[in-house]
Structures are given as C-alpha cells and as structure tokens.
mmCIF file of C-alpha atoms and ligand atoms in Angstrom:
data_model
loop_
_atom_site.group_PDB
_atom_site.id
_atom_site.type_symbol
_atom_site.label_atom_id
_atom_site.label_comp_id
_atom_site.label_asym_id
_atom_site.label_seq_id
_atom_site.Cartn_x
_atom_site.Cartn_y
_atom_site.Cartn_z
ATOM 1 C CA MET O 1187 30.422 3.089 85.217
ATOM 2 C CA THR O 1188 33.368 5.249 83.812
ATOM 3 C CA VAL O 1189 36.525 5.294 85.752
ATOM 4 C CA THR O 1190 38.305 8.673 85.138
ATOM 5 C CA LEU O 1191 41.943 9.482 86.446
ATOM 6 C CA ASP O 1192 42.499 13.336 86.319
ATOM 7 C CA ASN O 1193 46.059 14.715 86.970
ATOM 8 C CA VAL O 1194 46.917 11.821 89.170
ATOM 9 C CA ARG O 1195 50.454 12.083 90.705
ATOM 10 C CA ARG O 1196 51.942 9.903 93.474
ATOM 11 C CA VAL O 1197 55.234 11.256 94.836
ATOM 12 C CA PHE O 1198 57.054 8.886 97.601
ATOM 13 C CA GLY O 1199 59.461 10.370 100.190
ATOM 14 C CA ASP O 1200 60.985 13.730 99.976
ATOM 15 C CA GLY O 1201 64.448 15.440 99.632
ATOM 16 C CA SER O 1202 66.944 13.379 98.147
ATOM 17 C CA ASP O 1203 64.717 10.260 98.565
ATOM 18 C CA LYS O 1204 61.962 11.683 96.474
ATOM 19 C CA VAL O 1205 60.584 9.383 93.828
ATOM 20 C CA VAL O 1206 57.936 10.579 91.570
ATOM 21 C CA ALA O 1207 56.220 7.305 90.599
ATOM 22 C CA VAL O 1208 53.223 8.619 88.855
ATOM 23 C CA ASP O 1209 53.581 12.198 87.491
ATOM 24 C CA GLY O 1210 50.269 13.564 86.342
ATOM 25 C CA ILE O 1211 48.036 10.737 84.627
ATOM 26 C CA ASP O 1212 45.007 11.497 82.704
ATOM 27 C CA LEU O 1213 43.090 8.425 81.554
ATOM 28 C CA THR O 1214 39.534 7.412 81.271
ATOM 29 C CA ILE O 1215 38.181 3.827 81.161
ATOM 30 C CA ASP O 1216 34.668 3.351 79.800
ATOM 31 C CA ASP O 1217 32.117 0.861 80.652
ATOM 32 C CA GLY O 1218 32.918 -2.607 79.277
ATOM 33 C CA GLU O 1219 36.334 -1.211 78.127
ATOM 34 C CA PHE O 1220 39.547 -3.192 78.619
ATOM 35 C CA VAL O 1221 42.392 -0.506 78.982
ATOM 36 C CA THR O 1222 45.967 -1.806 79.528
ATOM 37 C CA LEU O 1223 48.826 0.069 81.326
ATOM 38 C CA VAL O 1224 51.897 -1.177 79.741
ATOM 39 C CA GLY O 1225 55.657 -0.237 80.386
ATOM 40 C CA PRO O 1226 58.964 -1.255 81.833
ATOM 41 C CA SER O 1227 59.436 -2.289 85.353
ATOM 42 C CA GLY O 1228 59.435 0.699 87.791
ATOM 43 C CA CYS O 1229 57.381 3.066 85.477
ATOM 44 C CA GLY O 1230 54.453 3.374 87.741
ATOM 45 C CA LYS O 1231 51.932 0.964 86.797
ATOM 46 C CA THR O 1232 51.443 -0.548 90.209
ATOM 47 C CA THR O 1233 51.232 2.616 91.840
ATOM 48 C CA THR O 1234 48.694 3.819 89.624
ATOM 49 C CA LEU O 1235 46.520 0.863 89.765
ATOM 50 C CA ARG O 1236 46.717 0.758 93.675
ATOM 51 C CA CYS O 1237 45.499 4.551 93.767
ATOM 52 C CA VAL O 1238 42.449 3.393 91.550
ATOM 53 C CA SER O 1239 41.693 0.524 94.029
ATOM 54 C CA GLY O 1240 42.164 2.706 97.172
ATOM 55 C CA LEU O 1241 45.113 0.658 98.361
ATOM 56 C CA ASP O 1242 47.102 3.891 97.926
ATOM 57 C CA THR O 1243 46.042 7.680 97.543
ATOM 58 C CA PRO O 1244 47.326 9.980 95.052
ATOM 59 C CA THR O 1245 49.615 12.955 96.338
ATOM 60 C CA ASP O 1246 47.504 15.245 93.716
ATOM 61 C CA GLY O 1247 44.854 14.707 91.285
ATOM 62 C CA THR O 1248 41.379 12.931 91.528
ATOM 63 C CA ILE O 1249 39.670 9.740 90.698
ATOM 64 C CA THR O 1250 36.216 9.479 89.900
ATOM 65 C CA PHE O 1251 33.837 6.378 89.403
ATOM 66 C CA ASN O 1252 31.171 8.000 87.295
ATOM 67 C CA ASP O 1253 30.537 11.265 89.158
ATOM 68 C CA ARG O 1254 31.705 9.872 92.447
ATOM 69 C CA ASP O 1255 34.916 11.244 93.484
ATOM 70 C CA VAL O 1256 36.658 8.050 95.121
ATOM 71 C CA THR O 1257 40.073 9.614 95.240
ATOM 72 C CA ASP O 1258 40.219 9.247 99.333
ATOM 73 C CA LEU O 1259 37.707 6.277 99.623
ATOM 74 C CA PRO O 1260 38.997 2.993 101.196
ATOM 75 C CA PRO O 1261 38.973 0.054 98.969
ATOM 76 C CA GLN O 1262 35.857 -1.489 100.614
ATOM 77 C CA GLN O 1263 33.930 1.357 99.409
ATOM 78 C CA ARG O 1264 34.676 1.255 95.709
ATOM 79 C CA ASP O 1265 33.146 -2.359 94.830
ATOM 80 C CA ILE O 1266 36.365 -3.380 92.938
ATOM 81 C CA ALA O 1267 37.949 -6.700 92.296
ATOM 82 C CA LEU O 1268 41.764 -6.853 92.180
ATOM 83 C CA LEU O 1269 43.741 -9.707 90.963
ATOM 84 C CA PHE O 1270 47.378 -9.970 91.390
ATOM 85 C CA GLN O 1271 50.163 -12.223 90.435
ATOM 86 C CA ASP O 1272 50.265 -13.740 93.746
ATOM 87 C CA ILE O 1273 47.002 -15.588 94.459
ATOM 88 C CA ALA O 1274 45.678 -15.829 97.984
ATOM 89 C CA LEU O 1275 43.480 -18.534 98.179
ATOM 90 C CA TYR O 1276 42.271 -19.965 101.413
ATOM 91 C CA PRO O 1277 44.131 -23.315 101.674
ATOM 92 C CA HIS O 1278 41.695 -24.923 104.071
ATOM 93 C CA MET O 1279 38.663 -24.304 101.902
ATOM 94 C CA SER O 1280 37.553 -26.226 98.718
ATOM 95 C CA VAL O 1281 37.758 -24.417 95.438
ATOM 96 C CA ARG O 1282 33.906 -24.027 95.464
ATOM 97 C CA ASP O 1283 33.972 -22.390 98.951
ATOM 98 C CA ASN O 1284 37.020 -20.010 98.029
ATOM 99 C CA MET O 1285 34.947 -18.822 94.985
ATOM 100 C CA ALA O 1286 31.991 -18.415 97.152
ATOM 101 C CA TYR O 1287 33.534 -16.750 100.146
ATOM 102 C CA GLY O 1288 32.968 -13.078 99.042
ATOM 103 C CA LEU O 1289 29.152 -14.033 98.535
ATOM 104 C CA LYS O 1290 29.232 -15.675 101.880
ATOM 105 C CA ILE O 1291 30.516 -12.310 103.643
ATOM 106 C CA ALA O 1292 28.000 -10.261 101.636
ATOM 107 C CA GLY O 1293 25.377 -12.527 103.366
ATOM 108 C CA GLU O 1294 24.151 -14.344 100.116
ATOM 109 C CA PRO O 1295 22.080 -17.755 100.836
ATOM 110 C CA LYS O 1296 24.088 -20.774 100.282
ATOM 111 C CA SER O 1297 21.891 -22.108 97.312
ATOM 112 C CA GLN O 1298 22.536 -18.901 95.599
ATOM 113 C CA ARG O 1299 26.025 -18.664 96.153
ATOM 114 C CA TYR O 1300 26.691 -22.183 94.859
ATOM 115 C CA GLU O 1301 24.591 -21.469 91.774
ATOM 116 C CA LYS O 1302 26.719 -18.522 91.012
ATOM 117 C CA VAL O 1303 30.060 -20.356 91.416
ATOM 118 C CA GLN O 1304 28.441 -23.285 89.145
ATOM 119 C CA ASP O 1305 28.132 -20.641 86.335
ATOM 120 C CA ALA O 1306 31.521 -19.216 86.917
ATOM 121 C CA ALA O 1307 33.186 -22.481 86.976
ATOM 122 C CA GLU O 1308 31.743 -23.373 83.745
ATOM 123 C CA LEU O 1309 32.999 -20.192 82.081
ATOM 124 C CA LEU O 1310 36.279 -20.786 83.512
ATOM 125 C CA GLN O 1311 36.289 -24.501 82.660
ATOM 126 C CA ILE O 1312 37.000 -25.821 86.146
ATOM 127 C CA THR O 1313 33.855 -27.465 87.124
ATOM 128 C CA ASP O 1314 35.961 -30.778 87.830
ATOM 129 C CA GLN O 1315 38.131 -28.823 90.210
ATOM 130 C CA LEU O 1316 35.205 -27.441 92.571
ATOM 131 C CA ASP O 1317 35.705 -30.137 95.400
ATOM 132 C CA LYS O 1318 39.708 -30.005 95.451
ATOM 133 C CA SER O 1319 41.596 -28.170 97.699
ATOM 134 C CA PRO O 1320 43.586 -25.099 96.037
ATOM 135 C CA ALA O 1321 46.926 -26.616 96.864
ATOM 136 C CA SER O 1322 46.445 -29.379 94.343
ATOM 137 C CA LEU O 1323 45.781 -26.886 91.406
ATOM 138 C CA SER O 1324 48.315 -25.781 88.889
ATOM 139 C CA GLY O 1325 49.096 -21.927 88.957
ATOM 140 C CA GLY O 1326 47.036 -21.347 85.774
ATOM 141 C CA GLN O 1327 43.967 -23.060 87.469
ATOM 142 C CA GLN O 1328 44.421 -21.277 90.825
ATOM 143 C CA GLN O 1329 44.489 -18.065 88.799
ATOM 144 C CA ARG O 1330 40.913 -19.179 87.112
ATOM 145 C CA VAL O 1331 39.851 -19.831 90.911
ATOM 146 C CA ALA O 1332 40.846 -16.072 91.731
ATOM 147 C CA LEU O 1333 39.115 -15.024 88.377
ATOM 148 C CA GLY O 1334 36.040 -16.854 89.429
ATOM 149 C CA ARG O 1335 36.210 -15.340 93.045
ATOM 150 C CA SER O 1336 35.862 -12.038 91.269
ATOM 151 C CA LEU O 1337 33.424 -12.855 88.626
ATOM 152 C CA VAL O 1338 30.738 -13.910 91.155
ATOM 153 C CA ARG O 1339 30.918 -10.874 92.982
ATOM 154 C CA ASP O 1340 30.051 -8.857 89.761
ATOM 155 C CA PRO O 1341 32.259 -5.816 90.693
ATOM 156 C CA THR O 1342 31.762 -2.461 89.102
ATOM 157 C CA VAL O 1343 35.383 -2.153 88.354
ATOM 158 C CA PHE O 1344 37.945 -4.965 87.591
ATOM 159 C CA LEU O 1345 41.845 -4.271 88.192
ATOM 160 C CA PHE O 1346 44.571 -6.597 87.409
ATOM 161 C CA ASP O 1347 48.232 -6.317 88.209
ATOM 162 C CA GLU O 1348 50.326 -8.863 86.202
ATOM 163 C CA PRO O 1349 48.082 -11.572 86.860
ATOM 164 C CA MET O 1350 49.975 -13.914 84.391
ATOM 165 C CA SER O 1351 53.489 -13.079 85.110
ATOM 166 C CA ASP O 1352 54.255 -16.463 87.048
ATOM 167 C CA LEU O 1353 52.855 -18.431 84.111
ATOM 168 C CA ASP O 1354 54.625 -19.870 81.235
ATOM 169 C CA ALA O 1355 53.895 -18.987 77.526
ATOM 170 C CA LYS O 1356 51.394 -21.807 77.025
ATOM 171 C CA LEU O 1357 49.290 -21.135 80.174
ATOM 172 C CA LYS O 1358 49.431 -17.579 79.382
ATOM 173 C CA ARG O 1359 48.010 -18.160 75.932
ATOM 174 C CA GLU O 1360 45.232 -20.438 77.334
ATOM 175 C CA LEU O 1361 44.443 -18.012 80.255
ATOM 176 C CA ARG O 1362 44.024 -14.795 77.933
ATOM 177 C CA PRO O 1363 40.641 -15.741 76.279
ATOM 178 C CA ILE O 1364 39.376 -16.793 79.608
ATOM 179 C CA VAL O 1365 40.182 -13.311 80.843
ATOM 180 C CA GLU O 1366 38.593 -11.781 77.911
ATOM 181 C CA GLN O 1367 35.328 -13.828 78.480
ATOM 182 C CA VAL O 1368 35.427 -12.984 82.150
ATOM 183 C CA THR O 1369 35.616 -9.334 81.710
ATOM 184 C CA ASP O 1370 33.165 -9.345 78.807
ATOM 185 C CA GLN O 1371 30.635 -11.091 80.823
ATOM 186 C CA ILE O 1372 31.075 -8.410 83.867
ATOM 187 C CA GLY O 1373 30.891 -5.644 81.457
ATOM 188 C CA CYS O 1374 32.570 -2.958 83.703
ATOM 189 C CA PRO O 1375 35.654 -0.841 83.292
ATOM 190 C CA VAL O 1376 38.847 -3.210 83.379
ATOM 191 C CA LEU O 1377 42.287 -1.725 84.052
ATOM 192 C CA TYR O 1378 44.829 -4.472 83.420
ATOM 193 C CA VAL O 1379 48.713 -3.854 84.218
ATOM 194 C CA THR O 1380 51.516 -5.576 82.454
ATOM 195 C CA HIS O 1381 55.093 -5.120 81.277
ATOM 196 C CA ASP O 1382 54.290 -7.599 78.570
ATOM 197 C CA GLN O 1383 53.688 -5.749 75.488
ATOM 198 C CA GLU O 1384 52.209 -8.801 73.640
ATOM 199 C CA GLU O 1385 49.757 -9.490 76.359
ATOM 200 C CA ALA O 1386 48.769 -5.962 76.156
ATOM 201 C CA MET O 1387 48.312 -5.947 72.403
ATOM 202 C CA THR O 1388 46.344 -9.319 72.565
ATOM 203 C CA LEU O 1389 43.944 -8.498 75.453
ATOM 204 C CA SER O 1390 43.144 -4.769 75.027
ATOM 205 C CA ASP O 1391 40.500 -2.591 73.542
ATOM 206 C CA ARG O 1392 43.090 0.302 74.344
ATOM 207 C CA VAL O 1393 46.819 0.391 75.418
ATOM 208 C CA ALA O 1394 48.162 3.125 77.524
ATOM 209 C CA VAL O 1395 52.058 3.196 77.328
ATOM 210 C CA MET O 1396 53.781 4.423 80.436
ATOM 211 C CA ASN O 1397 57.280 5.595 80.704
ATOM 212 C CA ASP O 1398 58.899 6.986 83.836
ATOM 213 C CA GLY O 1399 55.434 7.984 85.449
ATOM 214 C CA GLU O 1400 53.899 9.338 82.194
ATOM 215 C CA LEU O 1401 51.468 8.149 79.569
ATOM 216 C CA GLU O 1402 53.337 8.489 76.415
ATOM 217 C CA GLN O 1403 50.460 7.425 74.293
ATOM 218 C CA VAL O 1404 47.122 5.818 74.589
ATOM 219 C CA GLY O 1405 45.084 4.295 71.810
ATOM 220 C CA LYS O 1406 43.834 0.922 70.042
ATOM 221 C CA PRO O 1407 46.736 -1.499 69.782
ATOM 222 C CA LYS O 1408 46.989 -1.259 66.200
ATOM 223 C CA GLU O 1409 47.020 2.624 66.331
ATOM 224 C CA VAL O 1410 49.824 2.587 68.689
ATOM 225 C CA TYR O 1411 51.863 -0.147 66.474
ATOM 226 C CA ASP O 1412 51.353 1.687 63.408
ATOM 227 C CA ASN O 1413 51.792 5.280 64.616
ATOM 228 C CA PRO O 1414 53.793 5.455 67.672
ATOM 229 C CA VAL O 1415 54.019 8.991 68.702
ATOM 230 C CA SER O 1416 57.707 8.652 70.178
ATOM 231 C CA GLU O 1417 60.931 6.697 69.913
ATOM 232 C CA PHE O 1418 59.948 4.949 73.367
ATOM 233 C CA VAL O 1419 56.720 3.721 71.982
ATOM 234 C CA ALA O 1420 58.073 2.513 68.882
ATOM 235 C CA SER O 1421 60.845 0.458 70.605
ATOM 236 C CA PHE O 1422 58.414 -0.902 73.470
ATOM 237 C CA ILE O 1423 55.550 -1.851 71.251
ATOM 238 C CA GLY O 1424 56.160 -4.577 68.820
ATOM 239 C CA GLN O 1425 58.578 -7.552 68.675
ATOM 240 C CA PRO O 1426 61.434 -7.828 67.613
ATOM 241 C CA THR O 1427 61.677 -4.164 68.421
ATOM 242 C CA THR O 1428 61.717 -1.393 66.033
ATOM 243 C CA GLN O 1429 65.401 -0.676 64.768
ATOM 244 C CA PHE O 1430 66.994 2.769 64.683
ATOM 245 C CA PHE O 1431 69.483 4.350 62.830
ATOM 246 C CA ASP O 1432 71.156 7.832 63.224
ATOM 247 C CA GLY O 1433 70.321 9.863 60.263
ATOM 248 C CA GLU O 1434 70.564 13.237 59.021
ATOM 249 C CA VAL O 1435 68.036 15.716 57.408
ATOM 250 C CA VAL O 1436 69.783 16.929 53.946
ATOM 251 C CA GLU O 1437 68.699 19.537 51.494
ATOM 252 C CA ARG O 1438 69.321 18.737 47.858
ATOM 253 C CA ASP O 1439 67.969 20.490 44.839
ATOM 254 C CA GLY O 1440 65.503 22.295 47.203
ATOM 255 C CA SER O 1441 64.156 19.242 48.451
ATOM 256 C CA LEU O 1442 64.594 17.752 52.055
ATOM 257 C CA ARG O 1443 65.905 14.192 52.229
ATOM 258 C CA VAL O 1444 66.628 11.982 55.024
ATOM 259 C CA ALA O 1445 70.204 10.453 54.865
ATOM 260 C CA VAL O 1446 71.198 7.206 56.402
ATOM 261 C CA GLY O 1447 74.933 6.372 55.692
ATOM 262 C CA ASP O 1448 75.407 6.726 51.949
ATOM 263 C CA HIS O 1449 71.785 6.397 51.321
ATOM 264 C CA GLU O 1450 68.994 8.975 51.016
ATOM 265 C CA TYR O 1451 65.484 8.881 51.204
ATOM 266 C CA SER O 1452 63.237 11.486 49.846
ATOM 267 C CA VAL O 1453 60.395 12.634 52.263
ATOM 268 C CA GLU O 1454 57.068 13.133 51.507
ATOM 269 C CA ARG O 1455 54.525 12.948 54.150
ATOM 270 C CA ALA O 1456 56.947 14.621 56.928
ATOM 271 C CA GLY O 1457 55.985 17.801 55.275
ATOM 272 C CA ASN O 1458 56.968 21.158 56.512
ATOM 273 C CA VAL O 1459 57.822 19.851 59.820
ATOM 274 C CA LEU O 1460 61.093 18.502 58.392
ATOM 275 C CA ARG O 1461 62.329 21.864 57.273
ATOM 276 C CA SER O 1462 63.153 22.765 61.068
ATOM 277 C CA TYR O 1463 65.543 19.861 61.040
ATOM 278 C CA ALA O 1464 67.452 20.525 57.805
ATOM 279 C CA GLY O 1465 71.157 19.955 58.401
ATOM 280 C CA GLN O 1466 70.291 18.444 61.604
ATOM 281 C CA PRO O 1467 70.426 14.797 62.770
ATOM 282 C CA VAL O 1468 67.175 12.739 63.155
ATOM 283 C CA ARG O 1469 66.451 9.099 64.426
ATOM 284 C CA VAL O 1470 65.243 6.806 61.857
ATOM 285 C CA GLY O 1471 63.004 3.945 62.806
ATOM 286 C CA ILE O 1472 62.047 1.125 60.817
ATOM 287 C CA ARG O 1473 60.357 -2.090 62.008
ATOM 288 C CA PRO O 1474 62.563 -5.204 61.313
ATOM 289 C CA GLN O 1475 59.731 -6.805 58.973
ATOM 290 C CA TYR O 1476 60.315 -3.931 56.701
ATOM 291 C CA MET O 1477 63.934 -4.236 55.717
ATOM 292 C CA SER O 1478 65.151 -6.679 53.308
ATOM 293 C CA VAL O 1479 68.382 -8.374 53.042
ATOM 294 C CA GLU O 1480 70.130 -7.963 49.747
ATOM 295 C CA GLU O 1481 73.493 -9.941 48.694
ATOM 296 C CA ASP O 1482 74.982 -6.709 47.229
ATOM 297 C CA PRO O 1483 76.318 -4.547 50.256
ATOM 298 C CA GLU O 1484 76.131 -1.279 47.928
ATOM 299 C CA ALA O 1485 72.279 -1.997 47.601
ATOM 300 C CA GLY O 1486 71.588 -0.732 51.072
ATOM 301 C CA ILE O 1487 73.310 -0.296 54.577
ATOM 302 C CA PRO O 1488 76.275 -2.302 54.842
ATOM 303 C CA ALA O 1489 75.934 -5.170 57.116
ATOM 304 C CA THR O 1490 77.942 -8.050 58.562
ATOM 305 C CA HIS O 1491 75.661 -11.169 59.229
ATOM 306 C CA MET O 1492 76.252 -12.337 62.667
ATOM 307 C CA LEU O 1493 73.448 -14.922 63.711
ATOM 308 C CA ASP O 1494 69.971 -16.297 62.537
ATOM 309 C CA GLU O 1495 67.357 -17.216 65.007
ATOM 310 C CA PRO O 1496 65.098 -19.609 63.261
ATOM 311 C CA LEU O 1497 61.682 -19.542 64.729
ATOM 312 C CA GLY O 1498 59.852 -21.951 62.325
ATOM 313 C CA ASP O 1499 57.588 -19.455 60.448
ATOM 314 C CA GLU O 1500 60.190 -16.697 60.162
ATOM 315 C CA THR O 1501 63.817 -16.179 61.177
ATOM 316 C CA HIS O 1502 65.338 -13.234 62.778
ATOM 317 C CA SER O 1503 68.629 -12.392 61.468
ATOM 318 C CA ILE O 1504 71.261 -10.201 63.371
ATOM 319 C CA PHE O 1505 73.743 -8.033 61.341
ATOM 320 C CA GLU O 1506 76.276 -5.709 62.425
ATOM 321 C CA THR O 1507 76.314 -2.319 60.959
ATOM 322 C CA PRO O 1508 77.964 0.923 61.021
ATOM 323 C CA PHE O 1509 74.793 1.949 63.232
ATOM 324 C CA GLY O 1510 75.358 -0.991 65.648
ATOM 325 C CA GLU O 1511 73.305 -4.263 65.730
ATOM 326 C CA VAL O 1512 70.344 -4.568 63.482
ATOM 327 C CA THR O 1513 67.631 -7.302 63.566
ATOM 328 C CA VAL O 1514 65.784 -8.203 60.415
ATOM 329 C CA VAL O 1515 62.727 -10.427 59.844
ATOM 330 C CA THR O 1516 63.841 -12.800 57.121
ATOM 331 C CA HIS O 1517 62.342 -15.984 55.618
ATOM 332 C CA ALA O 1518 61.785 -19.172 57.428
ATOM 333 C CA ASP O 1519 64.605 -20.538 55.396
ATOM 334 C CA PHE O 1520 66.958 -17.883 55.369
ATOM 335 C CA GLU O 1521 70.770 -18.847 56.367
ATOM 336 C CA GLY O 1522 73.169 -15.820 56.352
ATOM 337 C CA LYS O 1523 76.736 -16.542 54.993
ATOM 338 C CA LYS O 1524 79.680 -15.074 56.330
ATOM 339 C CA GLY O 1525 80.239 -11.704 54.747
ATOM 340 C CA GLU O 1526 78.709 -8.509 53.719
ATOM 341 C CA TYR O 1527 75.208 -7.660 52.728
ATOM 342 C CA GLY O 1528 73.079 -4.549 52.127
ATOM 343 C CA LEU O 1529 70.186 -3.840 54.299
ATOM 344 C CA VAL O 1530 67.307 -2.390 52.575
ATOM 345 C CA ILE O 1531 64.751 -0.200 54.138
ATOM 346 C CA ASP O 1532 61.249 -0.067 52.877
ATOM 347 C CA PRO O 1533 60.947 3.741 52.476
ATOM 348 C CA GLU O 1534 57.136 3.888 53.023
ATOM 349 C CA ARG O 1535 57.636 2.269 56.496
ATOM 350 C CA VAL O 1536 60.192 4.598 57.770
ATOM 351 C CA MET O 1537 59.414 6.657 60.998
ATOM 352 C CA LEU O 1538 61.408 9.712 62.086
ATOM 353 C CA PHE O 1539 61.998 10.994 65.558
ATOM 354 C CA ASP O 1540 63.406 13.868 67.162
ATOM 355 C CA PRO O 1541 67.162 12.903 68.659
ATOM 356 C CA GLU O 1542 66.650 15.071 71.477
ATOM 357 C CA THR O 1543 63.103 14.672 72.738
ATOM 358 C CA GLY O 1544 62.258 11.343 71.004
ATOM 359 C CA ASP O 1545 59.070 12.705 69.766
ATOM 360 C CA ARG O 1546 57.743 11.446 66.278
ATOM 361 C CA VAL O 1547 58.639 14.131 63.527
ATOM 362 C CA GLY O 1548 55.186 14.715 61.784
ATOM 363 C CA ARG O 1549 53.532 11.365 60.910
ATOM 364 C CA SER O 1550 56.590 10.751 58.741
ATOM 365 C CA THR O 1551 56.919 8.026 56.380
ATOM 366 C CA ALA O 1552 60.195 8.496 53.836
ATOM 367 C CA VAL O 1553 59.265 7.553 50.176
ATOM 368 C CA ARG O 1554 61.634 6.087 47.572
ATOM 369 C CA GLU O 1555 65.237 5.581 47.938
ATOM 370 C CA LYS O 1556 67.892 7.388 46.196
ATOM 371 C CA ALA O 1557 71.527 6.920 46.096
ATOM 372 C CA ALA O 1558 73.641 10.011 47.599
ATOM 373 C CA GLY O 1559 73.855 12.703 44.918
ATOM 374 C CA ALA O 1560 71.309 10.977 42.651
HETATM 375 P P1 ADP W 1670 55.805 -0.738 88.079
HETATM 376 O O1 ADP W 1670 54.515 -1.464 88.647
HETATM 377 O O2 ADP W 1670 55.478 -0.041 86.718
HETATM 378 O O3 ADP W 1670 56.891 -1.665 88.172
HETATM 379 P P2 ADP W 1670 55.748 0.665 90.544
HETATM 380 O O4 ADP W 1670 54.484 1.445 90.450
HETATM 381 O O5 ADP W 1670 55.775 -0.445 91.615
HETATM 382 O O6 ADP W 1670 56.179 0.541 89.087
HETATM 383 O O7 ADP W 1670 56.952 1.767 90.986
HETATM 384 C C1 ADP W 1670 57.187 2.999 90.551
HETATM 385 C C2 ADP W 1670 58.473 3.669 91.242
HETATM 386 O O8 ADP W 1670 58.032 4.091 92.529
HETATM 387 C C3 ADP W 1670 59.492 2.898 91.396
HETATM 388 O O9 ADP W 1670 60.592 3.758 91.394
HETATM 389 C C4 ADP W 1670 59.364 2.272 92.842
HETATM 390 O O10 ADP W 1670 60.608 2.181 93.291
HETATM 391 C C5 ADP W 1670 58.693 3.567 93.472
HETATM 392 N N1 ADP W 1670 57.929 3.198 94.572
HETATM 393 C C6 ADP W 1670 56.665 2.285 94.559
HETATM 394 N N2 ADP W 1670 56.102 2.148 95.617
HETATM 395 C C7 ADP W 1670 57.093 2.786 96.534
HETATM 396 C C8 ADP W 1670 56.858 2.911 98.008
HETATM 397 N N3 ADP W 1670 56.120 2.584 98.701
HETATM 398 N N4 ADP W 1670 57.875 3.747 98.494
HETATM 399 C C9 ADP W 1670 58.943 4.478 97.890
HETATM 400 N N5 ADP W 1670 58.918 4.178 96.320
HETATM 401 C C10 ADP W 1670 58.033 3.404 95.892
HETATM 402 MG MG1 MG W 1671 54.311 -3.432 89.204
#
C-alpha cells in the first residue's frame, strides 16, 4: 500500500473569511513508512490528515491509496485507523472488550477476537489491564488501549493526530517505542501529525515540515536537521533553535565573504550563488552547539552574558548581542560572569539564507574566520 497526495488543497470559507488551510501538497507515504507532518499550530496538519482519512474532502487535488482514487470516499471505505489526542473509549466496557469491539462489529468470532487482543496487549504491555474499566487507567495506558484497538484491526493506513500531546514528557518517552513497535508490526503507511519537532525527529522515517499550508521540506530527520532548505526549517527543527544574525556579503580582493559585525567569514561552498548577493544583506544561521564562548570580546561577536540554564549534561547560556539575544550550548559546568564575552562561530557550520524569501543560499557553509580587513 502506498498513499499519495497530489496537489491537495483545502480552502475554508470565501471572501474576507477565506482560509487556505492546505495550499497544494504533494506527498507519498510508502508501505511500512512512517512519515510525520510537523509544523506550528494552525499550519494545516490536521486538515491534511482529515483529508487523508475521509473526514474532510480537499477543495482540489487527489488522494490515492495505491491506484485507487479515494479523494471522495467516506472514512468507512478507506480501511484506516485513526488516533487522536482525545481517546474515546467505551466507559462501560472492559479494556478487553474495548480493544475487541471493532472486530466484533466486523463479525469475527469471540475466541479469535480475544486471541488477537491478547497478542496486542502483550506488545503494548497492558495484559494486566484487560479486565479493568478504561476510567481506572492513566492517560498513557488509555492511549495504549486505543493503539491496541487499531492494531487488532490490522488497518491498511494508520493516521495519528497529536496522540501524545496530553501526556507528560516521561509518558511520551515510554509510549514512543510502543508506537514504533505497533506501526512496524502492522507495516502499513503511517501518517503522524505533531507540532513537537523532537517527537517527529525520534519517530519518523521521514519528516514533512509544514508552514502556512505548504510543505517546506520533506526528508529523513537527519537530512532535514543537517541541511535545512529554509530559515523556517532551520529554526523549527532542532532544540535549542538555530540562532540567526543579520550579515552582509562583502567583496574583498576579488573574493566574497560574509560579514557579521566586525567579523568576516570566507565562503567556499556557497559558490557562485553568492555572487548575486554581493553588497547585499544575508541571514546567517548557526546552531547553538557550534558557537563557543571566549573571554576576549574581540575574539568574536561581542556578547553580554545574561543567564545560564544548566541541564545537567550541558548548559544553555543566553547572551545579549548587537544582533539580539543569542543562545549558546556551553559545557555542563559553564557559569557566565557579569561582563563581555566574544561568541565564536564555527565557520564550517554556518548556513546562509536569503533575507527576503528565507530560502537557503546554496548549500552554504562558510569557512575560516578572518578579522575585517585582514
Ligand atoms: P494544525 O492542525 O496544523 O494546527 P489546522 O489544519 O487545524 O492546523 O488548521 C489550519 C487552518 O485552517 C487554521 O487557520 C484553521 O483556523 C483553519 N481551519 C481548520 N478547520 C477549519 C474549518 N472547519 N473552518 C474554517 N477554518 C478552519
Ligand atoms: Mg491540529
């Protein structure tokens, strides 16, 4: 089974009330592939998922399951499993009967139903909960029951809409490997929706980063992290987020460099693309792991220490600079003193973006730092 979205668009309302929730999305989810739609609240994730489920219908575009056009089919005719944040279990039924209910409706004999439920419960580690009533379970356990209910039905497409957003960090970490096991076992295409980039990065074969109704980038988590195609993706993926500086492309002795304040970086891999930016502003992005803090303010971008957030294994240190607040990942035992530091950028990790469009400039990385005029 392969799920294909071809130029899917969904517009709500008209005139001044018109909202383009989904603005022409192309996406393919292969059999057994786990794809996550990730983006900020309101970017169109739920609307996209609802169109795939059949709960909503695109204004334009088509959705196909293999070669079958399902764009206008109701959910019942799509053989999908759908998991939401709100878990609607039947309160008067035991956990076992909740999990078996879909099979009962489908006419499976009781012994077979219970056997499948037993297998699912083992995978989900809830065999000791089967005789309980759902109300007595924690949120995380209820979500396992909901997963089990879908698992026993062996759906052809699995859809999730923020199933973990009600759970605390510890429960999320416990549930993630279970979601992976369940979806692996079913082996169908999975479309998972979340606003949580960490969840997307840890669960997915590929992530589809969505912004304002459009897909900005689709790729393996590491690809998207290492090579974001836009300022939006660079700032949305990764925690703490990519830091940005307003720079300028300057030409000196026939070669192009990127200047950030008094510091210049010679650019190699940006190549010819950079020529069109000569004399123009450019956005300079750097992940906070790739900056170091020097005691000498002249050594880098001048920065006043504001605050340290010790996390145990590392510290997030926040500085005030002429370019705004900047976060740097420092050592676990770093404690900033009052006064000025210099923030040194690892030039090999620099990413350049067009200030107007936010698009990445080449697959740019700057190399070697040089003081201005050197
Ligand atoms: P997300 O799930 O990423 O938070 P949604 O898909 O829920 O985003 O919403 C995308 C946009 O579409 C939002 O601006 C939202 O207000 C709008 N929207 C969603 N559903 C409707 C609806 N039924 N009627 C009007 N606007 C809607
Ligand atoms: Mg949503």
